[in-house]
Amino acid sequence: MTDKRFIVLITLIFVITILSGTLVIVFFYPRIENVTVFDDFTIESEQLRKKNSELSEQLISLRQEKEALLSTQSISKKNLEELKELEEISGIREVSGEGVIISLGDNENAPVGSVNICHGSNIRDIINILRIPELEVRGISINGVRIHPQTSINCFGDGITVDTNKLYVPYHISVIGNDEKIINAIKTKTLAPELWKEIDNEVVTLDTTRTNILKLPPTRTNPQMQFLSPTPHENP
Amino acid sequence: MKIPKTKIHIRKYDIINLTLVCVGILVGILILAIAQHQNEDNYTTERDTTLHFLSETSLLIRENQALYQDYIQTKESLVDSKNSAEANRKTQESSLKLQALLGRQKAYGPGTIMTIRETLPAYLFTDIINDLYTFGAEAISINDIRIDYHSNFSENAITKQVFISSIPISAPYTFKVIGNAENLYQILSKKNSTIRRLIDSFGISDKIEVKKEAEIELSI
């Protein structure tokens, strides 16, 4: 074999090795249902958000229509009251009453850095406190986004996501419940030691405001019950 | 005419060939490692991850499917609402489902069971539950204590005893999770997944067991 042909052969082997590595990544890369690795995620995410927002509004409108229809039927008052209470607790129905607004934000005096801002874990610690039964909490929203029993709160860039809603500081957590007990619980350091470390280190600021009139909208994304059932499945 | 093969000639080309093949393999591994790193959610603090855009898209898709299903069901129920008997039945059915969701009624469904045989701090339970809901959990219990809208995690500062709404719990912790069994199993058993990295930061990866179940029962 000549030198030239040998070099061509070596180059070919090199290129084949690179291509093989790339093919391994493409075919064994984990896939999300209906989405491939090479799709434009940003555009798809925004389109999905828009679609979800439209569906959510249509759903709210349909529910109002259903409620109006139900009021024309002779339905047991007890059944209706029970359903209404359950829908309020699960976030599906609007709820109003007196309560507290808890405001969390970044301390402007804290050194610049991604660890020195208010994070999703700070919000989760507050929500954890609000779950105490004695506080009589009937509804919670964060910057106008109602939460439900399956709500997840995560960091996203320089903000947080509450389910799929992107929110930024300051975070106003509106709570309907026993305002005095709520404020006392929030200020009890032993109930949220991790949060109070951040406050004492002047990374995060916390304020509470009592309010007589709070109105929390229904949740935009309902709790999911695709697999959950109140009765056992036949032949699981 | 054949080129006479000298010992020096063959060695030179063999070395070049071997070097190029090794470089090619190394570059392939590097591409794989970079792709793997980009797929991981990034931790900004010990307890927080920045949701990777793949996870965000997955959440949006799930939300879209759930909204669409709700829309169809609500539209169908409009028809039922025109008949009193049917409306009453549907109202009771909806109440029962919500009671199962809120922990006032037993809940059934497919899912995953995760057992952790190591003591964990209270705040980690908040984070694990959050991650489970992020990845599709619909109902959860820990050591047969149902997690609902009144479940609060706390810890005794001195004894480090963890409580769920004043009920003490100790390791091993059995998380029973109802949801998409396959998805949950993947998330809980993959060592570089968000939830596992959260738990593994305590160095207990060998003390975690995960299994799928066709039907899980969560008590009240």
Short mmCIF file of C-alpha atoms in Angstrom, two decimals:
data_model
loop_
_atom_site.label_atom_id
_atom_site.label_comp_id
_atom_site.label_asym_id
_atom_site.label_seq_id
_atom_site.Cartn_x
_atom_site.Cartn_y
_atom_site.Cartn_z
CA MET A 1 0.00 0.00 0.00
CA THR A 2 1.35 3.54 -0.77
CA ASP A 3 1.85 6.17 1.89
CA LYS A 4 -0.98 8.29 0.50
CA ARG A 5 -3.47 5.43 0.65
CA PHE A 6 -2.34 4.58 4.13
CA ILE A 7 -2.99 8.15 5.34
CA VAL A 8 -6.42 8.10 3.71
CA LEU A 9 -7.16 4.80 5.47
CA ILE A 10 -6.07 6.17 8.86
CA THR A 11 -8.17 9.32 8.37
CA LEU A 12 -11.15 7.16 7.45
CA ILE A 13 -10.75 5.07 10.62
CA PHE A 14 -10.55 8.29 12.69
CA VAL A 15 -13.73 9.71 11.15
CA ILE A 16 -15.59 6.40 11.58
CA THR A 17 -14.63 6.34 15.29
CA ILE A 18 -15.98 9.87 15.84
CA LEU A 19 -19.19 9.06 13.98
CA SER A 20 -19.65 5.84 15.98
CA GLY A 21 -19.34 7.79 19.23
CA THR A 22 -21.95 10.29 18.05
CA LEU A 23 -24.33 7.53 16.96
CA VAL A 24 -24.01 5.85 20.36
CA ILE A 25 -25.08 9.11 22.04
CA VAL A 26 -28.01 9.60 19.66
CA PHE A 27 -29.48 6.11 20.00
CA PHE A 28 -28.86 5.47 23.69
CA TYR A 29 -29.67 8.98 24.93
CA PRO A 30 -32.73 9.01 27.28
CA ARG A 31 -35.83 10.35 25.55
CA ILE A 32 -38.81 12.21 26.94
CA GLU A 33 -42.17 11.08 25.61
CA ASN A 34 -43.12 12.90 22.38
CA VAL A 35 -39.91 14.98 22.42
CA THR A 36 -36.68 14.11 20.62
CA VAL A 37 -33.20 15.31 21.58
CA PHE A 38 -32.88 17.48 18.50
CA ASP A 39 -36.14 19.46 18.88
CA ASP A 40 -35.97 23.15 19.74
CA PHE A 41 -36.96 22.97 23.42
CA THR A 42 -37.32 26.66 23.98
CA ILE A 43 -39.87 27.19 21.22
CA GLU A 44 -41.74 24.01 22.19
CA SER A 45 -41.82 25.04 25.86
CA GLU A 46 -43.27 28.45 25.04
CA GLN A 47 -45.86 26.93 22.71
CA LEU A 48 -46.85 24.44 25.40
CA ARG A 49 -47.14 27.21 27.98
CA LYS A 50 -49.43 29.16 25.70
CA LYS A 51 -51.58 26.08 24.97
CA ASN A 52 -51.77 25.19 28.67
CA SER A 53 -52.76 28.74 29.56
CA GLU A 54 -55.60 28.68 27.00
CA LEU A 55 -56.78 25.24 28.16
CA SER A 56 -56.70 26.40 31.76
CA GLU A 57 -58.91 29.41 31.01
CA GLN A 58 -61.35 27.25 29.06
CA LEU A 59 -61.46 24.80 31.97
CA ILE A 60 -62.25 27.55 34.47
CA SER A 61 -65.01 28.80 32.21
CA LEU A 62 -66.44 25.26 31.78
CA ARG A 63 -66.47 24.76 35.54
CA GLN A 64 -68.42 27.96 36.06
CA GLU A 65 -70.89 26.77 33.45
CA LYS A 66 -71.19 23.42 35.22
CA GLU A 67 -71.78 25.10 38.56
CA ALA A 68 -74.54 27.21 37.10
CA LEU A 69 -76.14 24.06 35.65
CA LEU A 70 -75.87 22.15 38.92
CA SER A 71 -77.64 24.94 40.75
CA THR A 72 -80.70 24.27 38.55
CA GLN A 73 -80.80 20.58 39.56
CA SER A 74 -82.05 19.06 42.80
CA ILE A 75 -78.81 17.88 44.23
CA SER A 76 -78.35 17.00 47.88
CA LYS A 77 -77.15 20.16 49.68
CA LYS A 78 -74.88 18.04 51.84
CA ASN A 79 -73.18 16.54 48.74
CA LEU A 80 -72.67 19.96 47.20
CA GLU A 81 -71.26 21.48 50.39
CA GLU A 82 -68.89 18.56 50.82
CA LEU A 83 -67.67 18.84 47.23
CA LYS A 84 -67.23 22.60 47.60
CA GLU A 85 -65.11 22.16 50.73
CA LEU A 86 -62.94 19.49 49.05
CA GLU A 87 -62.47 21.66 45.96
CA GLU A 88 -61.37 24.60 48.11
CA ILE A 89 -58.79 22.52 49.97
CA SER A 90 -57.51 20.91 46.78
CA GLY A 91 -57.15 24.34 45.16
CA ILE A 92 -59.69 23.76 42.40
CA ARG A 93 -62.07 26.42 43.72
CA GLU A 94 -61.50 30.06 44.54
CA VAL A 95 -61.36 30.81 48.27
CA SER A 96 -61.50 34.02 50.25
CA GLY A 97 -61.10 35.12 53.84
CA GLU A 98 -58.73 36.79 56.22
CA GLY A 99 -55.14 35.78 56.50
CA VAL A 100 -51.53 36.76 56.12
CA ILE A 101 -49.19 37.78 53.31
CA ILE A 102 -45.65 36.47 53.86
CA SER A 103 -43.06 38.26 51.74
CA LEU A 104 -39.70 36.68 50.98
CA GLY A 105 -36.96 38.43 49.06
CA ASP A 106 -33.24 38.75 48.44
CA ASN A 107 -31.30 40.85 50.92
CA GLU A 108 -29.75 43.66 48.89
CA ASN A 109 -26.75 43.75 51.23
CA ALA A 110 -25.85 40.10 50.63
CA PRO A 111 -22.73 39.43 48.51
CA VAL A 112 -23.45 38.75 44.85
CA GLY A 113 -23.70 35.04 44.02
CA SER A 114 -26.22 32.34 43.16
CA VAL A 115 -26.17 30.98 46.73
CA ASN A 116 -26.99 34.40 48.18
CA ILE A 117 -30.54 34.70 46.91
CA CYS A 118 -33.93 33.37 47.92
CA HIS A 119 -34.31 29.81 46.64
CA GLY A 120 -37.07 27.27 46.12
CA SER A 121 -36.06 25.51 49.34
CA ASN A 122 -36.85 28.69 51.34
CA ILE A 123 -40.38 28.74 49.92
CA ARG A 124 -40.79 25.02 50.56
CA ASP A 125 -39.82 25.54 54.20
CA ILE A 126 -42.53 28.19 54.56
CA ILE A 127 -45.13 25.92 52.92
CA ASN A 128 -44.06 23.13 55.29
CA ILE A 129 -44.85 25.36 58.27
CA LEU A 130 -48.21 26.34 56.77
CA ARG A 131 -49.21 22.66 56.65
CA ILE A 132 -49.47 22.55 60.47
CA PRO A 133 -53.16 21.70 61.14
CA GLU A 134 -53.51 24.16 64.05
CA LEU A 135 -52.94 27.10 61.68
CA GLU A 136 -56.31 26.31 59.99
CA VAL A 137 -54.98 27.13 56.53
CA ARG A 138 -57.65 26.96 53.82
CA GLY A 139 -55.62 28.12 50.84
CA ILE A 140 -52.17 29.29 49.77
CA SER A 141 -50.95 31.16 46.71
CA ILE A 142 -47.50 32.39 45.68
CA ASN A 143 -47.44 35.58 43.59
CA GLY A 144 -51.01 34.88 42.58
CA VAL A 145 -50.43 31.22 41.70
CA ARG A 146 -52.63 28.95 43.79
CA ILE A 147 -51.01 25.81 45.09
CA HIS A 148 -52.57 22.37 45.47
CA PRO A 149 -51.54 19.18 47.31
CA GLN A 150 -49.22 18.03 44.49
CA THR A 151 -47.59 21.41 43.81
CA SER A 152 -43.84 21.28 43.31
CA ILE A 153 -41.55 24.28 43.84
CA ASN A 154 -38.15 24.33 42.18
CA CYS A 155 -35.40 26.76 41.32
CA PHE A 156 -35.24 27.89 37.71
CA GLY A 157 -32.47 30.24 36.68
CA ASP A 158 -32.79 33.34 38.83
CA GLY A 159 -36.33 32.56 39.88
CA ILE A 160 -38.50 29.65 40.90
CA THR A 161 -41.15 27.51 39.26
CA VAL A 162 -44.38 26.74 41.08
CA ASP A 163 -45.54 23.74 39.04
CA THR A 164 -44.81 25.22 35.58
CA ASN A 165 -45.28 28.90 36.49
CA LYS A 166 -42.06 30.95 36.53
CA LEU A 167 -41.92 33.46 39.35
CA TYR A 168 -39.34 36.02 40.48
CA VAL A 169 -38.53 37.87 43.70
CA PRO A 170 -40.14 39.22 45.76
CA TYR A 171 -42.29 36.20 46.60
CA HIS A 172 -45.61 37.05 48.24
CA ILE A 173 -47.17 33.99 49.85
CA SER A 174 -50.84 34.70 50.54
CA VAL A 175 -52.37 32.43 53.16
CA ILE A 176 -55.97 32.24 54.31
CA GLY A 177 -56.17 30.94 57.87
CA ASN A 178 -55.68 31.89 61.52
CA ASP A 179 -53.48 34.97 61.07
CA GLU A 180 -52.11 35.14 64.65
CA LYS A 181 -51.11 31.46 64.74
CA ILE A 182 -49.62 31.70 61.25
CA ILE A 183 -47.42 34.68 62.13
CA ASN A 184 -46.26 33.04 65.39
CA ALA A 185 -45.41 29.82 63.55
CA ILE A 186 -43.48 31.63 60.81
CA LYS A 187 -41.43 33.46 63.44
CA THR A 188 -40.60 30.26 65.37
CA LYS A 189 -37.05 29.46 64.32
CA THR A 190 -37.15 25.79 65.32
CA LEU A 191 -39.90 25.11 62.78
CA ALA A 192 -37.71 26.14 59.85
CA PRO A 193 -34.06 26.18 61.01
CA GLU A 194 -32.64 26.11 57.47
CA LEU A 195 -34.70 29.15 56.45
CA TRP A 196 -33.80 31.10 59.57
CA LYS A 197 -30.10 30.42 58.96
CA GLU A 198 -30.48 32.32 55.68
CA ILE A 199 -32.41 35.12 57.36
CA ASP A 200 -29.91 35.45 60.22
CA ASN A 201 -27.04 35.47 57.69
CA GLU A 202 -28.82 38.36 55.93
CA VAL A 203 -29.21 36.48 52.67
CA VAL A 204 -33.02 36.40 52.66
CA THR A 205 -35.56 38.92 54.00
CA LEU A 206 -38.90 37.95 55.55
CA ASP A 207 -41.95 40.12 56.30
CA THR A 208 -45.49 39.33 57.36
CA THR A 209 -48.63 41.43 56.89
CA ARG A 210 -52.09 40.68 58.28
CA THR A 211 -54.95 41.25 55.90
CA ASN A 212 -58.73 41.05 56.23
CA ILE A 213 -59.54 40.42 52.62
CA LEU A 214 -57.68 37.81 50.67
CA LYS A 215 -59.00 36.17 47.53
CA LEU A 216 -57.11 33.22 46.12
CA PRO A 217 -57.90 32.17 42.52
CA PRO A 218 -58.35 28.51 41.59
CA THR A 219 -55.23 26.60 40.62
CA ARG A 220 -54.28 26.77 36.94
CA THR A 221 -53.12 23.18 36.92
CA ASN A 222 -55.32 20.69 38.68
CA PRO A 223 -54.01 17.93 40.91
CA GLN A 224 -53.45 14.89 38.71
CA MET A 225 -55.38 11.71 39.33
CA GLN A 226 -54.56 9.64 36.29
CA PHE A 227 -53.33 6.62 38.27
CA LEU A 228 -54.86 7.36 41.67
CA SER A 229 -58.22 5.80 42.46
CA PRO A 230 -60.44 5.61 45.57
CA THR A 231 -61.22 1.97 44.77
CA PRO A 232 -58.88 -0.95 44.13
CA HIS A 233 -58.26 -1.76 40.46
CA GLU A 234 -59.53 -5.10 39.23
CA ASN A 235 -56.67 -7.33 38.04
CA PRO A 236 -53.81 -4.81 38.52
CA MET B 1 5.89 -3.56 -7.57
CA LYS B 2 5.74 -4.28 -3.87
CA ILE B 3 7.42 -1.85 -1.51
CA PRO B 4 9.86 -3.81 0.55
CA LYS B 5 8.59 -3.86 4.12
CA THR B 6 11.26 -2.74 6.47
CA LYS B 7 10.86 -3.02 10.21
CA ILE B 8 11.05 0.78 10.69
CA HIS B 9 8.34 1.49 8.08
CA ILE B 10 5.73 -0.77 9.68
CA ARG B 11 6.35 0.52 13.25
CA LYS B 12 5.90 4.13 12.19
CA TYR B 13 2.51 3.58 10.55
CA ASP B 14 1.32 1.28 13.32
CA ILE B 15 2.04 3.96 15.92
CA ILE B 16 0.25 6.67 13.92
CA ASN B 17 -2.73 4.38 13.33
CA LEU B 18 -2.98 3.40 17.00
CA THR B 19 -2.66 7.02 18.12
CA LEU B 20 -5.42 8.19 15.81
CA VAL B 21 -7.76 5.42 16.91
CA CYS B 22 -7.09 6.21 20.59
CA VAL B 23 -7.69 9.92 19.99
CA GLY B 24 -10.93 9.08 18.20
CA ILE B 25 -12.14 6.95 21.10
CA LEU B 26 -11.16 9.60 23.64
CA VAL B 27 -13.01 12.31 21.72
CA GLY B 28 -16.06 10.03 21.56
CA ILE B 29 -15.95 9.51 25.32
CA LEU B 30 -15.52 13.27 25.84
CA ILE B 31 -18.59 14.00 23.70
CA LEU B 32 -20.54 11.43 25.73
CA ALA B 33 -19.39 12.95 29.03
CA ILE B 34 -20.31 16.49 27.95
CA ALA B 35 -23.73 15.34 26.76
CA GLN B 36 -24.28 13.48 30.03
CA HIS B 37 -23.26 16.55 32.06
CA GLN B 38 -25.63 18.78 30.10
CA ASN B 39 -28.49 16.37 30.77
CA GLU B 40 -28.11 16.66 34.55
CA ASP B 41 -30.02 19.20 36.57
CA ASN B 42 -27.56 21.66 38.04
CA TYR B 43 -27.40 22.18 41.79
CA THR B 44 -27.30 25.82 42.84
CA THR B 45 -27.32 25.01 46.55
CA GLU B 46 -27.23 21.75 48.53
CA ARG B 47 -31.04 21.52 48.46
CA ASP B 48 -31.95 23.20 45.20
CA THR B 49 -31.55 22.18 41.63
CA THR B 50 -32.08 24.36 38.60
CA LEU B 51 -34.63 22.43 36.61
CA HIS B 52 -33.05 21.35 33.37
CA PHE B 53 -34.99 22.36 30.29
CA LEU B 54 -35.68 18.66 29.59
CA SER B 55 -37.38 18.33 33.00
CA GLU B 56 -39.29 21.58 32.40
CA THR B 57 -40.55 20.38 29.03
CA SER B 58 -41.55 17.06 30.60
CA LEU B 59 -43.55 18.93 33.25
CA LEU B 60 -45.26 21.05 30.59
CA ILE B 61 -46.18 18.00 28.54
CA ARG B 62 -47.65 16.26 31.58
CA GLU B 63 -49.56 19.40 32.50
CA ASN B 64 -50.90 19.66 28.96
CA GLN B 65 -52.12 16.04 29.01
CA ALA B 66 -53.77 16.48 32.42
CA LEU B 67 -55.46 19.76 31.39
CA TYR B 68 -56.76 18.21 28.19
CA GLN B 69 -58.13 15.20 30.09
CA ASP B 70 -59.78 17.50 32.65
CA TYR B 71 -61.28 19.59 29.87
CA ILE B 72 -62.82 16.54 28.17
CA GLN B 73 -64.16 15.16 31.46
CA THR B 74 -65.65 18.49 32.51
CA LYS B 75 -67.29 18.91 29.12
CA GLU B 76 -68.81 15.42 29.41
CA SER B 77 -70.03 16.15 32.92
CA LEU B 78 -71.93 19.18 31.58
CA VAL B 79 -74.25 16.72 29.87
CA ASP B 80 -74.65 14.72 33.09
CA SER B 81 -75.39 17.90 35.04
CA LYS B 82 -78.65 18.32 33.14
CA ASN B 83 -80.04 15.21 34.85
CA SER B 84 -80.54 15.39 38.64
CA ALA B 85 -79.92 11.73 39.39
CA GLU B 86 -76.81 11.62 37.25
CA ALA B 87 -75.61 14.97 38.66
CA ASN B 88 -75.96 13.64 42.21
CA ARG B 89 -74.04 10.49 41.33
CA LYS B 90 -71.26 12.46 39.63
CA THR B 91 -71.01 14.86 42.56
CA GLN B 92 -70.51 11.96 44.94
CA GLU B 93 -67.97 10.38 42.59
CA SER B 94 -65.98 13.63 42.40
CA SER B 95 -66.05 13.94 46.19
CA LEU B 96 -64.75 10.41 46.60
CA LYS B 97 -61.86 11.03 44.20
CA LEU B 98 -60.89 14.25 45.96
CA GLN B 99 -61.07 12.53 49.33
CA ALA B 100 -58.64 9.90 48.04
CA LEU B 101 -56.33 12.68 46.81
CA LEU B 102 -56.50 14.57 50.10
CA GLY B 103 -55.86 11.51 52.26
CA ARG B 104 -59.35 11.30 53.72
CA GLN B 105 -60.02 8.06 51.86
CA LYS B 106 -57.80 5.10 50.99
CA ALA B 107 -56.04 5.46 47.66
CA TYR B 108 -55.07 2.77 45.19
CA GLY B 109 -52.95 2.69 42.09
CA PRO B 110 -49.75 1.52 40.44
CA GLY B 111 -46.48 3.01 41.58
CA THR B 112 -43.13 2.53 43.21
CA ILE B 113 -41.87 1.70 46.67
CA MET B 114 -38.56 3.19 47.84
CA THR B 115 -36.93 2.10 51.09
CA ILE B 116 -34.12 4.12 52.69
CA ARG B 117 -32.26 2.43 55.50
CA GLU B 118 -30.56 5.51 56.96
CA THR B 119 -31.67 8.36 59.22
CA LEU B 120 -32.41 11.57 57.33
CA PRO B 121 -33.02 15.17 58.53
CA ALA B 122 -36.55 16.60 58.39
CA TYR B 123 -35.81 19.16 55.66
CA LEU B 124 -34.73 16.39 53.29
CA PHE B 125 -38.19 14.84 53.48
CA THR B 126 -39.67 18.15 52.29
CA ASP B 127 -37.26 18.11 49.35
CA ILE B 128 -37.84 14.45 48.48
CA ILE B 129 -41.62 14.89 48.51
CA ASN B 130 -41.24 17.98 46.32
CA ASP B 131 -39.14 16.05 43.82
CA LEU B 132 -41.58 13.14 43.80
CA TYR B 133 -44.41 15.49 42.87
CA THR B 134 -42.18 17.16 40.26
CA PHE B 135 -41.71 13.78 38.58
CA GLY B 136 -45.32 12.64 38.57
CA ALA B 137 -46.26 11.29 42.00
CA GLU B 138 -49.99 11.56 42.70
CA ALA B 139 -50.14 10.28 46.28
CA ILE B 140 -47.45 9.38 48.82
CA SER B 141 -47.09 7.73 52.21
CA ILE B 142 -44.01 7.40 54.41
CA ASN B 143 -43.97 4.44 56.83
CA ASP B 144 -47.72 4.14 56.14
CA ILE B 145 -48.35 7.73 57.22
CA ARG B 146 -50.28 9.40 54.43
CA ILE B 147 -48.75 12.65 53.16
CA ASP B 148 -51.52 15.20 52.63
CA TYR B 149 -52.16 18.94 52.76
CA HIS B 150 -51.72 18.87 56.55
CA SER B 151 -48.45 16.94 56.64
CA ASN B 152 -45.71 18.95 58.27
CA PHE B 153 -42.13 17.70 58.73
CA SER B 154 -40.28 18.73 61.86
CA GLU B 155 -37.30 17.63 63.90
CA ASN B 156 -36.35 17.74 67.57
CA ALA B 157 -33.26 19.98 67.68
CA ILE B 158 -31.59 17.86 70.39
CA THR B 159 -32.57 14.24 69.67
CA LYS B 160 -32.88 14.79 65.87
CA GLN B 161 -36.06 12.69 65.98
CA VAL B 162 -38.11 13.41 62.85
CA PHE B 163 -41.88 13.87 63.03
CA ILE B 164 -44.60 13.90 60.40
CA SER B 165 -47.35 16.05 61.90
CA SER B 166 -46.23 15.14 65.44
CA ILE B 167 -45.97 11.39 64.64
CA PRO B 168 -42.38 10.19 65.15
CA ILE B 169 -40.78 8.20 62.34
CA SER B 170 -37.51 6.33 62.19
CA ALA B 171 -35.41 4.58 59.58
CA PRO B 172 -35.93 2.49 57.55
CA TYR B 173 -38.25 4.87 55.68
CA THR B 174 -40.64 3.28 53.21
CA PHE B 175 -41.95 5.70 50.60
CA LYS B 176 -45.01 4.33 48.82
CA VAL B 177 -45.70 6.45 45.74
CA ILE B 178 -48.71 6.16 43.44
CA GLY B 179 -48.16 7.42 39.91
CA ASN B 180 -46.63 6.32 36.62
CA ALA B 181 -44.75 3.28 37.93
CA GLU B 182 -42.24 3.13 35.09
CA ASN B 183 -41.34 6.86 35.20
CA LEU B 184 -41.05 6.88 38.98
CA TYR B 185 -38.95 3.73 38.97
CA GLN B 186 -36.56 5.28 36.43
CA ILE B 187 -36.23 8.51 38.43
CA LEU B 188 -35.73 6.75 41.75
CA SER B 189 -33.28 4.10 40.56
CA LYS B 190 -31.09 6.17 38.22
CA LYS B 191 -28.08 7.19 40.29
CA ASN B 192 -27.60 10.58 38.60
CA SER B 193 -31.28 11.58 38.77
CA THR B 194 -32.27 14.65 40.78
CA ILE B 195 -33.88 12.74 43.66
CA ARG B 196 -31.09 10.20 43.97
CA ARG B 197 -28.39 12.86 43.96
CA LEU B 198 -30.25 14.67 46.71
CA ILE B 199 -30.34 11.52 48.84
CA ASP B 200 -26.89 10.29 47.79
CA SER B 201 -25.33 13.55 49.03
CA PHE B 202 -25.57 11.79 52.40
CA GLY B 203 -23.48 8.93 51.03
CA ILE B 204 -26.17 6.29 51.38
CA SER B 205 -26.60 5.03 47.82
CA ASP B 206 -26.15 1.42 48.97
CA LYS B 207 -28.93 1.79 51.53
CA ILE B 208 -31.69 2.55 49.04
CA GLU B 209 -33.99 -0.04 47.44
CA VAL B 210 -36.54 0.71 44.76
CA LYS B 211 -39.20 -1.55 43.27
CA LYS B 212 -42.23 -1.20 41.01
CA GLU B 213 -45.68 -2.30 42.16
CA ALA B 214 -48.76 -2.98 40.06
CA GLU B 215 -51.06 -1.86 42.87
CA ILE B 216 -50.25 0.11 46.01
CA GLU B 217 -52.71 0.86 48.79
CA LEU B 218 -52.30 4.02 50.84
CA SER B 219 -54.28 4.15 54.05
CA ILE B 220 -56.00 7.17 55.57
#
